[in-house]
Structure formats: C-alpha cells, structure tokens
Coordinates of C-alpha atoms in Angstrom, one line a residue:
Chain A
M1 CA 2.9 51.5 27.0
R2 CA 0.0 50.2 25.0
S3 CA -0.8 46.8 26.1
W4 CA -4.0 45.1 25.3
M5 CA -3.4 42.5 27.9
L6 CA -6.0 40.0 26.7
V7 CA -6.2 36.8 28.7
A8 CA -7.5 34.0 26.4
A9 CA -9.1 36.6 24.2
A10 CA -8.0 35.2 20.9
A11 CA -11.5 35.0 19.7
L12 CA -11.7 38.7 19.6
L13 CA -8.5 39.4 17.8
V14 CA -8.3 36.9 15.0
G15 CA -8.3 38.3 11.5
A16 CA -5.0 40.3 11.9
A17 CA -3.2 37.4 10.2
P18 CA -4.2 35.8 6.9
K19 CA -3.7 32.2 8.1
P20 CA -6.8 30.1 8.5
K21 CA -8.5 30.5 11.8
L22 CA -8.2 27.7 14.3
L23 CA -11.4 26.8 16.1
T24 CA -12.0 27.5 19.7
P25 CA -14.4 25.7 22.0
T26 CA -16.6 28.8 21.7
D27 CA -16.7 28.5 17.9
I28 CA -17.9 24.9 18.3
V29 CA -20.8 26.1 20.4
A30 CA -21.6 28.9 18.0
Q31 CA -21.6 26.5 15.0
S32 CA -23.4 23.7 16.6
P33 CA -26.5 22.1 15.0
A34 CA -29.9 22.3 16.7
S35 CA -29.7 18.5 17.1
A36 CA -26.8 18.8 19.5
W37 CA -29.1 20.5 22.1
K38 CA -31.7 19.2 24.6
A39 CA -34.4 21.3 26.2
I40 CA -34.5 21.5 30.0
P41 CA -38.1 20.7 31.2
A42 CA -39.8 23.7 32.9
D43 CA -40.4 21.4 35.9
D44 CA -36.6 21.1 36.4
L45 CA -35.9 24.8 36.5
L46 CA -36.0 26.6 39.8
V47 CA -36.1 30.4 39.4
M48 CA -34.8 32.4 42.4
D49 CA -35.4 36.1 42.3
L50 CA -33.5 38.3 44.8
S51 CA -35.2 41.4 46.1
N52 CA -32.4 43.5 44.5
G53 CA -33.6 42.4 41.1
G54 CA -31.0 39.7 40.4
R55 CA -32.3 36.4 39.0
I56 CA -30.6 33.0 39.6
V57 CA -31.8 30.0 37.6
I58 CA -31.1 26.5 38.8
Q59 CA -31.3 23.3 36.7
L60 CA -32.4 20.5 39.0
A61 CA -31.0 17.0 38.6
P62 CA -33.8 14.6 39.7
Q63 CA -32.0 11.7 38.0
F64 CA -29.2 12.0 40.6
A65 CA -31.1 13.0 43.8
P66 CA -34.8 12.2 43.3
V67 CA -36.0 12.5 46.9
H68 CA -34.1 15.7 47.6
V69 CA -35.2 17.3 44.3
A70 CA -38.9 16.2 45.0
N71 CA -38.5 17.9 48.4
M72 CA -37.3 21.2 46.8
K73 CA -40.3 21.2 44.4
A74 CA -42.6 20.7 47.4
L75 CA -40.8 23.4 49.3
A76 CA -41.2 25.8 46.4
R77 CA -44.9 25.0 45.8
G78 CA -45.6 25.1 49.5
G79 CA -44.2 28.6 50.0
Y80 CA -41.6 27.3 52.4
W81 CA -39.0 29.8 51.2
N82 CA -41.1 32.9 51.8
G83 CA -38.8 35.2 53.9
A84 CA -35.7 33.3 52.8
T85 CA -32.3 35.0 52.5
V86 CA -28.7 34.5 51.4
Y87 CA -27.1 34.4 54.8
R88 CA -23.6 32.9 54.1
V89 CA -21.0 33.8 51.5
Q90 CA -17.6 32.2 52.1
D91 CA -14.9 33.3 49.6
N92 CA -13.6 30.6 47.3
Y93 CA -16.3 28.2 48.6
V94 CA -20.0 28.6 48.8
A95 CA -23.0 31.0 49.0
Q96 CA -25.8 29.6 51.1
W97 CA -29.5 30.5 51.4
G98 CA -32.7 29.4 53.0
L99 CA -34.4 30.2 56.3
N100 CA -31.3 29.5 58.6
E101 CA -32.2 27.9 61.9
S102 CA -35.9 28.3 61.3
D103 CA -38.6 26.1 63.0
K104 CA -41.0 26.5 60.2
P105 CA -42.9 23.3 59.6
W106 CA -42.3 21.4 56.3
P107 CA -45.0 21.7 53.7
K108 CA -47.0 18.7 52.6
G109 CA -45.0 16.2 50.5
V110 CA -41.6 16.8 52.1
T111 CA -39.6 13.8 53.2
A112 CA -38.0 15.1 56.4
K113 CA -35.1 12.6 56.4
P114 CA -34.2 11.7 52.8
P115 CA -31.8 8.8 52.0
A116 CA -28.1 9.5 51.2
E117 CA -28.5 10.2 47.5
Y118 CA -24.7 10.6 47.0
T119 CA -24.2 8.1 44.2
R120 CA -26.2 6.4 41.4
A121 CA -25.8 3.1 39.7
L122 CA -23.4 3.6 36.8
K123 CA -25.4 1.2 34.5
E124 CA -28.3 3.7 34.5
L125 CA -26.2 6.3 32.8
S126 CA -24.7 6.9 29.3
I127 CA -21.2 8.1 29.9
K128 CA -19.0 10.3 27.7
P129 CA -15.5 9.8 29.3
L130 CA -13.4 12.9 30.1
G131 CA -10.2 11.3 28.7
S132 CA -8.1 12.9 31.4
P133 CA -7.2 11.6 34.9
D134 CA -9.3 12.7 37.9
P135 CA -7.8 13.1 41.4
Y136 CA -11.1 12.3 43.2
A137 CA -12.3 9.2 41.5
P138 CA -11.2 6.3 39.3
N139 CA -13.0 7.8 36.3
A140 CA -14.6 11.0 35.2
G141 CA -16.9 12.1 32.4
F142 CA -20.3 13.4 31.5
A143 CA -23.8 11.9 31.7
D144 CA -27.0 13.4 30.5
G145 CA -25.4 16.9 30.4
W146 CA -23.8 16.7 33.9
P147 CA -20.2 16.3 35.0
V148 CA -19.8 13.0 36.9
A149 CA -17.1 11.0 38.6
Y150 CA -17.5 7.2 38.6
S151 CA -15.9 3.9 39.1
A152 CA -16.2 1.6 36.1
K153 CA -15.1 -1.2 38.4
A154 CA -17.4 -0.6 41.4
G155 CA -20.3 0.5 39.3
W156 CA -21.2 3.8 41.0
A157 CA -21.4 7.4 39.6
D158 CA -21.8 10.7 41.3
L159 CA -22.6 14.3 40.4
V160 CA -19.6 16.5 41.3
H161 CA -18.9 19.9 43.0
C162 CA -17.9 22.0 40.1
Y163 CA -18.3 25.8 40.0
A164 CA -22.1 26.7 40.3
A165 CA -23.1 23.2 41.6
V166 CA -26.0 23.4 44.0
G167 CA -26.1 21.1 47.1
V168 CA -28.2 20.5 50.2
G169 CA -26.8 21.9 53.5
R170 CA -26.8 19.3 56.2
D171 CA -25.7 18.8 59.8
L172 CA -23.2 16.1 60.7
S173 CA -23.6 12.7 59.2
P174 CA -25.8 10.6 58.9
D175 CA -28.2 13.6 58.4
T176 CA -28.5 14.3 54.7
G177 CA -30.4 17.6 54.9
T178 CA -34.0 18.0 53.8
G179 CA -33.5 20.6 51.0
G180 CA -34.6 23.8 52.7
E181 CA -31.0 25.1 53.0
L182 CA -29.1 25.2 49.8
Y183 CA -25.6 26.3 48.7
A184 CA -23.9 27.0 45.4
V185 CA -20.2 26.7 44.7
I186 CA -18.6 30.1 44.0
G187 CA -14.9 29.1 44.0
H188 CA -12.5 26.4 43.0
A189 CA -14.4 23.1 42.9
P190 CA -14.5 21.7 46.5
R191 CA -14.6 18.1 45.3
Q192 CA -13.7 16.7 48.8
L193 CA -17.5 17.1 49.3
D194 CA -18.3 14.7 46.5
R195 CA -20.1 11.6 47.8
N196 CA -20.5 13.3 51.2
I197 CA -23.4 15.5 50.5
A198 CA -26.4 15.6 48.2
L199 CA -26.0 17.6 45.0
V200 CA -29.3 18.6 43.4
G201 CA -28.4 20.7 40.4
R202 CA -26.4 23.7 39.2
V203 CA -26.9 27.4 38.6
I204 CA -27.2 27.9 34.8
D205 CA -27.9 31.6 34.8
G206 CA -27.0 34.4 37.2
I207 CA -24.3 32.7 39.3
D208 CA -22.6 36.1 39.5
K209 CA -25.6 37.4 41.6
L210 CA -24.2 35.1 44.3
S211 CA -20.5 35.0 43.5
A212 CA -20.1 38.8 43.6
L213 CA -21.9 39.2 47.0
P214 CA -19.9 40.6 49.9
R215 CA -18.2 37.9 51.9
G216 CA -19.4 37.2 55.4
T217 CA -16.9 38.0 58.1
E218 CA -18.0 35.3 60.7
A219 CA -16.6 31.8 60.8
L220 CA -17.5 29.9 57.5
G221 CA -18.6 33.1 55.8
F222 CA -21.8 33.7 57.7
Y223 CA -22.9 37.3 57.7
K224 CA -22.5 38.9 61.1
D225 CA -25.6 41.0 61.2
K226 CA -29.0 40.1 59.9
A227 CA -29.0 43.5 58.1
Q228 CA -26.4 42.0 55.7
Y229 CA -28.7 39.1 54.7
V230 CA -29.7 39.3 51.1
P231 CA -33.5 39.0 50.8
I232 CA -35.0 36.5 48.3
A233 CA -38.2 37.7 46.8
S234 CA -39.3 34.3 45.5
I235 CA -38.2 30.8 44.6
R236 CA -40.5 29.2 42.0
L237 CA -40.5 26.3 39.6
A238 CA -40.6 27.7 36.0
S239 CA -43.5 25.3 35.4
D240 CA -45.5 27.2 38.0
M241 CA -44.9 30.6 36.3
P242 CA -47.2 32.1 33.7
A243 CA -46.1 30.7 30.3
S244 CA -45.3 34.3 29.1
E245 CA -42.9 34.8 31.9
R246 CA -41.3 31.4 32.0
P247 CA -37.6 31.3 31.1
S248 CA -36.5 28.4 28.9
Y249 CA -33.0 26.8 28.5
E250 CA -31.3 24.0 26.7
Y251 CA -28.0 22.1 27.3
M252 CA -25.6 20.5 24.9
D253 CA -26.2 16.7 24.6
T254 CA -23.0 15.2 26.0
Q255 CA -23.4 12.2 23.8
S256 CA -23.3 14.3 20.6
A257 CA -20.4 14.6 18.2
T258 CA -20.5 18.3 18.8
F259 CA -19.8 17.9 22.5
A260 CA -17.0 15.5 21.7
R261 CA -15.3 18.2 19.5
Y262 CA -15.9 20.8 22.2
L263 CA -14.4 18.5 24.9
H264 CA -11.4 17.8 22.6
L265 CA -10.7 21.5 22.1
R266 CA -11.1 22.3 25.9
A267 CA -8.3 19.8 26.4
N268 CA -6.2 20.9 23.5
R269 CA -6.3 24.7 23.1
H270 CA -4.5 25.6 19.9
D271 CA -6.0 29.0 18.9
D272 CA -3.9 32.1 18.5
F273 CA -3.5 32.9 22.1
Y274 CA -2.2 29.5 23.1
I275 CA 1.4 28.2 22.5
R276 CA 1.3 24.9 24.4
P277 CA -1.9 22.9 24.6
A278 CA -2.1 20.9 27.9
S279 CA -3.4 17.7 26.2
G280 CA -5.6 17.2 29.2
V281 CA -8.3 19.0 31.1
D282 CA -9.9 19.0 34.6
L283 CA -13.5 17.7 34.7
C284 CA -14.7 21.0 36.2
N285 CA -13.0 23.1 33.5
V286 CA -15.3 21.6 30.8
Q287 CA -18.5 23.5 31.5
V288 CA -21.3 21.7 29.6
P289 CA -22.7 24.5 27.4
V290 CA -26.1 25.7 28.5
R291 CA -28.0 28.5 26.8
K292 CA -31.3 30.4 26.9
K293 CA -33.7 29.2 24.2
A294 CA -34.9 31.9 21.8
Chain B
M1 CA -37.5 23.0 60.7
R2 CA -34.3 23.6 62.6
S3 CA -31.4 22.9 60.3
W4 CA -27.9 24.0 61.0
M5 CA -26.9 23.2 57.5
L6 CA -23.2 23.3 58.0
V7 CA -21.1 22.6 55.0
A8 CA -17.8 21.1 56.1
A9 CA -18.1 22.8 59.5
A10 CA -17.2 19.8 61.6
A11 CA -14.5 21.8 63.3
L12 CA -17.1 24.0 65.0
L13 CA -19.3 21.2 66.2
V14 CA -17.1 18.6 67.6
G15 CA -17.4 18.0 71.3
A16 CA -21.0 16.8 71.2
A17 CA -19.8 13.2 71.2
P18 CA -17.2 11.7 73.7
K19 CA -15.2 9.9 71.0
P20 CA -11.7 11.2 70.3
K21 CA -11.5 14.1 67.9
L22 CA -10.1 13.3 64.4
L23 CA -7.8 15.9 63.2
T24 CA -8.6 18.3 60.3
P25 CA -6.1 20.0 58.0
T26 CA -7.0 23.2 60.0
D27 CA -6.0 21.5 63.2
I28 CA -2.6 20.6 61.7
V29 CA -2.0 24.3 60.8
A30 CA -3.1 25.4 64.3
Q31 CA -0.8 22.9 66.0
S32 CA 2.2 23.4 63.7
P33 CA 5.6 24.2 65.2
A34 CA 7.3 27.5 64.4
S35 CA 10.0 25.5 62.5
A36 CA 7.4 24.6 59.8
W37 CA 7.1 28.2 58.7
K38 CA 9.2 30.4 56.5
A39 CA 9.1 34.2 56.4
I40 CA 8.3 36.0 53.2
P41 CA 10.9 38.7 52.4
A42 CA 9.4 42.2 52.5
D43 CA 10.9 42.7 49.0
D44 CA 8.6 39.9 47.7
L45 CA 5.4 41.5 49.1
L46 CA 3.4 43.8 46.8
V47 CA 0.8 45.8 48.8
M48 CA -2.1 47.1 46.7
D49 CA -4.5 49.5 48.4
L50 CA -7.8 50.2 46.8
S51 CA -9.3 53.7 47.2
N52 CA -12.3 52.1 48.9
G53 CA -10.0 50.9 51.7
G54 CA -9.5 47.3 50.7
R55 CA -6.0 45.9 50.8
I56 CA -4.7 43.2 48.6
V57 CA -1.3 41.6 49.4
I58 CA 0.6 39.7 46.7
Q59 CA 3.5 37.4 47.3
L60 CA 5.9 37.6 44.4
A61 CA 7.6 34.5 42.9
P62 CA 11.0 35.8 41.6
Q63 CA 12.3 32.2 41.5
F64 CA 9.8 31.4 38.8
A65 CA 9.6 34.6 36.7
P66 CA 12.7 36.7 37.6
V67 CA 12.5 39.2 34.7
H68 CA 8.7 39.9 35.1
V69 CA 9.0 40.2 38.8
A70 CA 11.9 42.6 38.5
N71 CA 9.8 44.6 36.2
M72 CA 7.0 44.7 38.7
K73 CA 9.3 46.0 41.3
A74 CA 10.6 48.7 39.0
L75 CA 7.0 49.6 38.0
A76 CA 6.0 50.0 41.7
R77 CA 9.1 52.0 42.6
G78 CA 8.8 54.1 39.5
G79 CA 5.2 55.1 40.3
Y80 CA 4.0 53.6 37.0
W81 CA 0.7 52.4 38.6
N82 CA -0.3 55.9 39.8
G83 CA -3.9 56.2 38.4
A84 CA -4.3 52.5 38.0
T85 CA -7.7 50.8 38.3
V86 CA -9.3 47.4 38.3
Y87 CA -11.1 47.5 34.9
R88 CA -12.0 43.9 34.3
V89 CA -13.8 41.3 36.4
Q90 CA -14.9 38.2 34.6
D91 CA -17.0 35.7 36.6
N92 CA -15.3 32.4 37.4
Y93 CA -12.1 33.6 35.7
V94 CA -10.0 36.7 36.5
A95 CA -10.0 40.3 37.9
Q96 CA -7.5 42.5 36.0
W97 CA -5.9 45.8 36.9
G98 CA -3.3 48.3 35.6
L99 CA -3.5 51.3 33.3
N100 CA -5.4 49.6 30.4
E101 CA -4.3 50.8 27.0
S102 CA -2.1 53.5 28.3
D103 CA 0.9 55.0 26.5
K104 CA 2.7 55.9 29.7
P105 CA 6.4 55.3 29.3
W106 CA 8.0 52.5 31.3
P107 CA 10.1 53.6 34.3
K108 CA 13.8 53.0 34.4
G109 CA 14.8 49.4 34.9
V110 CA 11.9 47.8 33.0
T111 CA 12.6 45.2 30.4
A112 CA 10.0 46.0 27.7
K113 CA 10.0 42.5 26.2
P114 CA 10.8 39.9 28.8
P115 CA 11.5 36.3 27.8
A116 CA 8.8 33.6 28.1
E117 CA 9.3 32.7 31.7
Y118 CA 6.7 29.9 31.6
T119 CA 8.8 27.0 33.0
R120 CA 11.8 26.5 35.2
A121 CA 14.4 23.7 35.3
L122 CA 13.0 21.0 37.6
K123 CA 16.5 20.3 39.0
E124 CA 16.6 23.8 40.6
L125 CA 13.6 22.9 42.8
S126 CA 13.0 20.7 45.8
I127 CA 9.6 19.0 45.1
K128 CA 7.1 17.6 47.5
P129 CA 4.9 15.4 45.2
L130 CA 1.1 15.8 45.4
G131 CA 0.5 12.1 45.3
S132 CA -2.6 12.4 43.1
P133 CA -2.9 12.5 39.3
D134 CA -3.0 15.9 37.5
P135 CA -4.9 16.4 34.3
Y136 CA -2.6 19.1 33.0
A137 CA 0.9 17.7 33.4
P138 CA 2.7 14.4 34.0
N139 CA 3.4 15.3 37.6
A140 CA 2.2 17.8 40.3
G141 CA 3.5 18.9 43.7
F142 CA 4.9 21.8 45.7
A143 CA 8.2 23.6 45.5
D144 CA 9.3 26.3 48.0
G145 CA 5.7 26.9 49.1
W146 CA 4.2 27.1 45.6
P147 CA 1.9 24.6 43.8
V148 CA 3.7 23.4 40.6
A149 CA 3.2 21.1 37.7
Y150 CA 6.2 19.3 36.3
S151 CA 7.6 16.6 34.1
A152 CA 10.0 14.4 35.9
K153 CA 11.0 12.9 32.5
A154 CA 11.4 16.2 30.5
G155 CA 12.8 18.2 33.4
W156 CA 10.6 21.2 33.5
A157 CA 8.4 22.7 36.2
D158 CA 5.9 25.5 36.2
L159 CA 3.8 27.6 38.6
V160 CA 0.1 26.9 38.1
H161 CA -3.1 28.9 37.8
C162 CA -4.8 28.1 41.1
Y163 CA -7.3 30.4 42.8
A164 CA -5.7 33.8 43.6
A165 CA -2.7 33.2 41.3
V166 CA -1.4 36.4 39.8
G167 CA -0.3 36.6 36.1
V168 CA 0.9 39.1 33.6
G169 CA -1.6 40.1 30.9
R170 CA -0.3 39.9 27.4
D171 CA -1.3 40.3 23.8
L172 CA -1.1 37.4 21.4
S173 CA 2.0 35.2 21.4
P174 CA 5.0 35.6 21.2
D175 CA 4.4 38.8 23.4
T176 CA 4.8 37.9 27.1
G177 CA 3.6 41.1 28.6
T178 CA 5.8 43.5 30.5
G179 CA 4.1 43.4 33.9
G180 CA 2.0 46.6 34.0
E181 CA -1.3 44.8 33.5
L182 CA -1.9 42.0 36.0
Y183 CA -4.7 39.6 36.7
A184 CA -5.7 37.4 39.7
V185 CA -7.7 34.2 39.3
I186 CA -11.1 34.5 41.1
G187 CA -12.7 31.2 40.0
H188 CA -12.1 27.6 39.2
A189 CA -8.4 27.2 38.3
P190 CA -8.0 28.0 34.5
R191 CA -5.1 25.7 34.2
Q192 CA -5.3 25.7 30.4
L193 CA -3.3 29.0 30.8
D194 CA -0.4 27.2 32.5
R195 CA 2.8 27.4 30.4
N196 CA 1.1 29.9 28.1
I197 CA 1.5 33.0 30.3
A198 CA 3.8 34.3 33.0
L199 CA 2.7 33.8 36.5
V200 CA 4.4 36.1 39.0
G201 CA 2.8 35.4 42.4
R202 CA -0.4 34.9 44.3
V203 CA -2.7 37.0 46.4
I204 CA -2.1 35.9 50.0
D205 CA -4.5 38.4 51.7
G206 CA -7.6 40.2 50.5
I207 CA -8.5 38.2 47.4
D208 CA -12.1 38.8 48.4
K209 CA -11.5 42.5 47.7
L210 CA -11.2 41.4 44.0
S211 CA -13.5 38.3 43.9
A212 CA -16.5 40.1 45.3
L213 CA -16.3 43.0 42.9
P214 CA -19.2 43.5 40.4
R215 CA -18.7 41.6 37.2
G216 CA -18.1 43.6 34.1
T217 CA -20.8 43.3 31.4
E218 CA -18.7 43.7 28.3
A219 CA -17.0 40.8 26.5
L220 CA -14.4 39.1 28.7
G221 CA -15.8 40.9 31.8
F222 CA -14.4 44.4 31.0
Y223 CA -16.4 47.2 32.7
K224 CA -18.5 49.1 30.2
D225 CA -18.2 52.5 31.7
K226 CA -15.0 54.0 33.2
A227 CA -17.1 55.1 36.1
Q228 CA -17.2 51.4 37.1
Y229 CA -13.4 51.2 37.3
V230 CA -12.2 50.5 40.8
P231 CA -9.5 53.0 41.6
I232 CA -6.2 51.8 43.2
A233 CA -4.8 54.2 45.7
S234 CA -1.3 52.7 45.7
I235 CA 0.8 49.7 44.8
R236 CA 4.0 49.4 46.9
L237 CA 6.6 46.9 47.9
A238 CA 6.4 46.2 51.6
S239 CA 10.1 46.9 51.7
D240 CA 9.4 50.5 50.6
M241 CA 6.9 51.1 53.4
P242 CA 7.8 52.5 56.8
A243 CA 8.8 49.6 59.0
S244 CA 5.9 50.4 61.4
E245 CA 3.3 50.0 58.6
R246 CA 4.9 47.1 56.8
P247 CA 2.8 43.9 56.9
S248 CA 4.6 40.6 57.4
Y249 CA 3.7 37.1 56.4
E250 CA 5.0 33.5 56.5
Y251 CA 4.1 30.4 54.6
M252 CA 4.3 26.7 55.5
D253 CA 7.5 25.0 54.4
T254 CA 6.3 22.5 51.8
Q255 CA 9.3 20.2 52.6
S256 CA 8.2 20.0 56.3
A257 CA 6.7 17.0 58.1
T258 CA 3.8 19.3 59.1
F259 CA 3.0 20.1 55.4
A260 CA 3.1 16.3 54.6
R261 CA 0.5 15.7 57.3
Y262 CA -1.6 18.6 56.1
L263 CA -1.5 17.4 52.5
H264 CA -2.4 13.8 53.6
L265 CA -5.5 15.1 55.4
R266 CA -6.5 17.3 52.5
A267 CA -6.6 14.2 50.4
N268 CA -8.2 12.0 53.1
R269 CA -10.9 14.0 55.0
H270 CA -12.0 11.8 57.9
D271 CA -13.3 14.3 60.5
D272 CA -16.9 14.2 61.7
F273 CA -18.5 15.8 58.7
Y274 CA -17.0 13.4 56.1
I275 CA -18.2 9.9 55.4
R276 CA -16.1 8.9 52.4
P277 CA -12.6 10.4 52.0
A278 CA -11.6 10.8 48.4
S279 CA -8.1 9.3 48.8
G280 CA -7.0 12.0 46.4
V281 CA -6.9 15.7 45.9
D282 CA -6.6 18.3 43.2
L283 CA -3.3 20.4 43.3
C284 CA -5.3 23.6 43.5
N285 CA -7.4 22.3 46.4
V286 CA -4.3 22.1 48.7
Q287 CA -3.8 25.8 49.5
V288 CA -0.3 26.2 51.0
P289 CA -1.0 27.7 54.4
V290 CA 0.1 31.4 54.6
R291 CA -0.5 33.6 57.6
K292 CA 0.2 37.0 59.0
K293 CA 3.2 37.1 61.3
A294 CA 2.5 38.4 64.8

C-alpha cells in the first residue's frame, strides 16, 4: 500500500490544504532577521579533518572552560594531535579521539593539571529560561548560544551534555583531563556527566562523521584492533587556516525575540503533522540554530 | 602524556584504592536475583536480519498498541516485508525501513486504518514512578518494563520516544499508519512525537546495526540512490522460527526491588568517577535492563 510514512515531515507536505500554514521552528529559522545571529570567532572554531575526507567543526566555549579551551588551542598549534585517531565509539554514548595512552610531551603553553571547570558563576551570564522542568538541575535555559543548567538559588550554571557536546576525557577524580583526549556525545544526552567533567564545546558541523562510525566491540566501545582506528589528518583552529579556506559560522542569539519564538514552537508543535503539542520540551531537544555563513 | 581518559569507566578501574566499592547501576544488574526478571514471549519478538549479516531484535508492546502490533505480526507472517530495505537514516533522529511507497496489497488480517493508539488508560497499568520531573508530561515512570509518561489526574499513559523506540511511520494526521513502514530512534529522544504517533516496541538487540548506518543526504535523511538502500533479508516473529534458532530475552521487572535500586543509582551516581550526583534523571536515561536468556 502506498504510504508516505513521513515522520515530522509536515514542512514538506503543506500546501495540499488551503488553510493558512502554521509555522514550524524551521520556518522561524528560515525567516529570521540577520540581527538574530552572532558570528563565531575564527579563534573559537576547531576544524578536525579525518583522513577519509570527513570534516568535523567544533565551536569552543572559552567562557565556560577557559583553561581547558586554552589548552586545546595550544595543543592544536603545537601539533600535539599529529597522528591522532578516533579510537572509541560507544553506541548511544560517545565517540572519542586523541592519542590514547601516549607519552608525548605537552606543547608549550599547556596547563597539565587544569582546575575543575565544571560550573560558572550564574551572575556572569544572561539567561533565557527554558520554561520547562529539568530533571538534572533546579533550572535550565540558554546563555550566549549554549544550553545550560543552573541554580538560581545557589548561583551556579553549567554547560550540559546534549547531543554533539564535546568534553575532555579524564581519569578518576580529582583529575580533570588536560584536553588531549576528547569525546563527542553521539546518543541520548548523558546528563549524569554534567558537573562531573569539563565540557569545552560542541560539534556544529559533521557530527555524522563520528555518529555513523562503526561501534567498537571492546568494553566502553574501544576498538579492538588498531587497524580499526579512524585516522585524523589534522586538527586546526580556523584562525590558523588560510583566509580563503577558513569556514565561518554563526549561531542564533539566545536573547533575541526570534529565539524566543523558536523555543516556544519547539515546546508547542502545532503544524500539520502534530495533533497534541507537549507544552514542554527537554533542554537538549532545543538545538540552538547554527549555520554556515555565506 | 599518558591519559587513560575514561568516561564513566569507574567500573573498570576500581580496586586501586582499598576503600569499599560503591555500587553502580551495572553492579545492581549483575547481582540481581532471577526473580527480578521476566521472560519476553517469543510471539512478542520480531527478528529482523539484514542482508549484511546484522541482526536487529525488536520487543513488541501489544499492551500499548494492540491493533498496530497485530498488524505487524500479520505483515511478518504474510511475507509483506519480502524485499524491504532501510531507506532513511536521519542523524540524531530515526532510521526507517519497509517497502517505501509500495502498492503491494496488505496480507490477510491487516487492519488498513488502525485507531490512534497513542495513549492507554492509566488504571490498566502498574506504575513505578520515575521520581524526577518530566518536561513532556505531568508524570513519568515505568510500566511492565516500559518507560511511560502519564497524567495521574487525567488518567492516561503513553509509551515514549526513547533511544531505540520503534514507531509506525504515517502520513499527515488523522492517518495513523498501518505498520508496514517502521522507524527506530537513533538519537536524542524526540519526545515531541509522543502522543502523536503509534509506538509499537523497542530495539532490544542490535540497534547499532541501524544507528551506525551512513546518513541519507536527501531531506529528512532519505537515501538519494536506491543503491544505498540497506536490504533486509527477513523479518520474522521469533515464535515462527525453529526452536533451535529462536533467540530468547528477558527484561527487568520494573515493579521489583532490584529495579528500584537500579533507578535510584541512575539518578544518584556516586561511584569513583562521579563527584556530584545529579539527584535526578531523565526518563530516557534509565534504560530498563534487557538481556539475552542463557
């Protein structure tokens, strides 16, 4: 039987009925004014090229983990990741890369034992509240384009482990990791890690180059054979690339009226496909829009 | 520098210190008594074998969507899925399979237009409450081994879109889909679909055979060329397989004391890796334990 079986595909099918089109979150992004967007500095973009041709672009979050992010910039500039690979892919959890148990010395400028940059002072941030309850913290919302959990009462805020979030691998506490071994979330948000590990950014382009990799069969998704490791050709800051090759991105200002409309519609889907809006939304189900600049 | 960079790997590293080991959710599963488990009937297991050798096993949920699940059994027994493929893989969303826009007639016993089996009566279920807030419903918990959202006040309950949940593709409302085209969640739980589409089960083994597939490059993750479709060798009920080949699984009884301990530890991680337990957990981050029977 013919069955078009579209899941949440209303945007493609409207027009069959003459009634006015109800806006989707995607429509809000498409119709947004230029003023609703903020450019990401080239110095906050880490460009990771796999040897297989796949490119992964990471937006760094120096405002949340300044020492770890400074380390990553020093590691990139110092060529630390030459010879790095993706060596761990655990289904519904993380993909992880770096040198894996290497004794390579840290380049100049690296803080070997960074502080525990797990929370920031709430008062330093401008928050757009989520408006829905959060199971992991008293409050949730957005700050400077990032999803955050926070406590209005205790005064802390933290970056959270949503899909594509990038964090710093570490050994057992109180070690916080140096920044040479990194992971990206490729499954349902493992928010139990929030406030227990340093988050340093998020993949804003090419997460599928990690999420579609074969899963490792050893414990925790480590690849069994080194032959399975996925070689990384280079990890560079966009600011260190020739201007003509440099990718450029912008994110939606989470304090803008456009983002407020987008957030409202993410929590109240009412376009043709939906029958019952939830009147609520999970923090990690409101991806802050990010796009390549023309 | 040497860096073992374990993410949440405490279970592998304990023993270095002489202090008593704090239990992890995994320990609770490992130490559970046989009485905490319930067998899944062979008639509720759908075994999908890909032509590439990958096997995906789906536990059906007839108690939540009886007409859609009965349809799926009739489709399997009637050979409807001969020639089926996985034709859509959208990153952080769903993998989808079936015949895709086929005019093949339904086998005998299929209800072409099933009712909207989106919620059940709460009073029919024994609920173990989650104990944490849910952004998508007034209440959340577990019933008969399944994660559910519910309204204690309004009296409804529904199966939810967690990672690996299986649902029935449909066209625009009020169509509910017949069951020939199915999808599995391969990313962060798209709970905005709850109560808007019929969920019929969950992948309990082999979800990585779907989640690690290449992403489709067309709108909504459809594969561009039919050559990219992933052929499905067979979709059978375990009860229709020879007894010697039949896989067998069991799930943890969500009303058991063991599950209560497991749930508590999922919300309060306190083993060696964790510094700050969240004191809360997302419904979809408490995977009900399921295992192969010996």
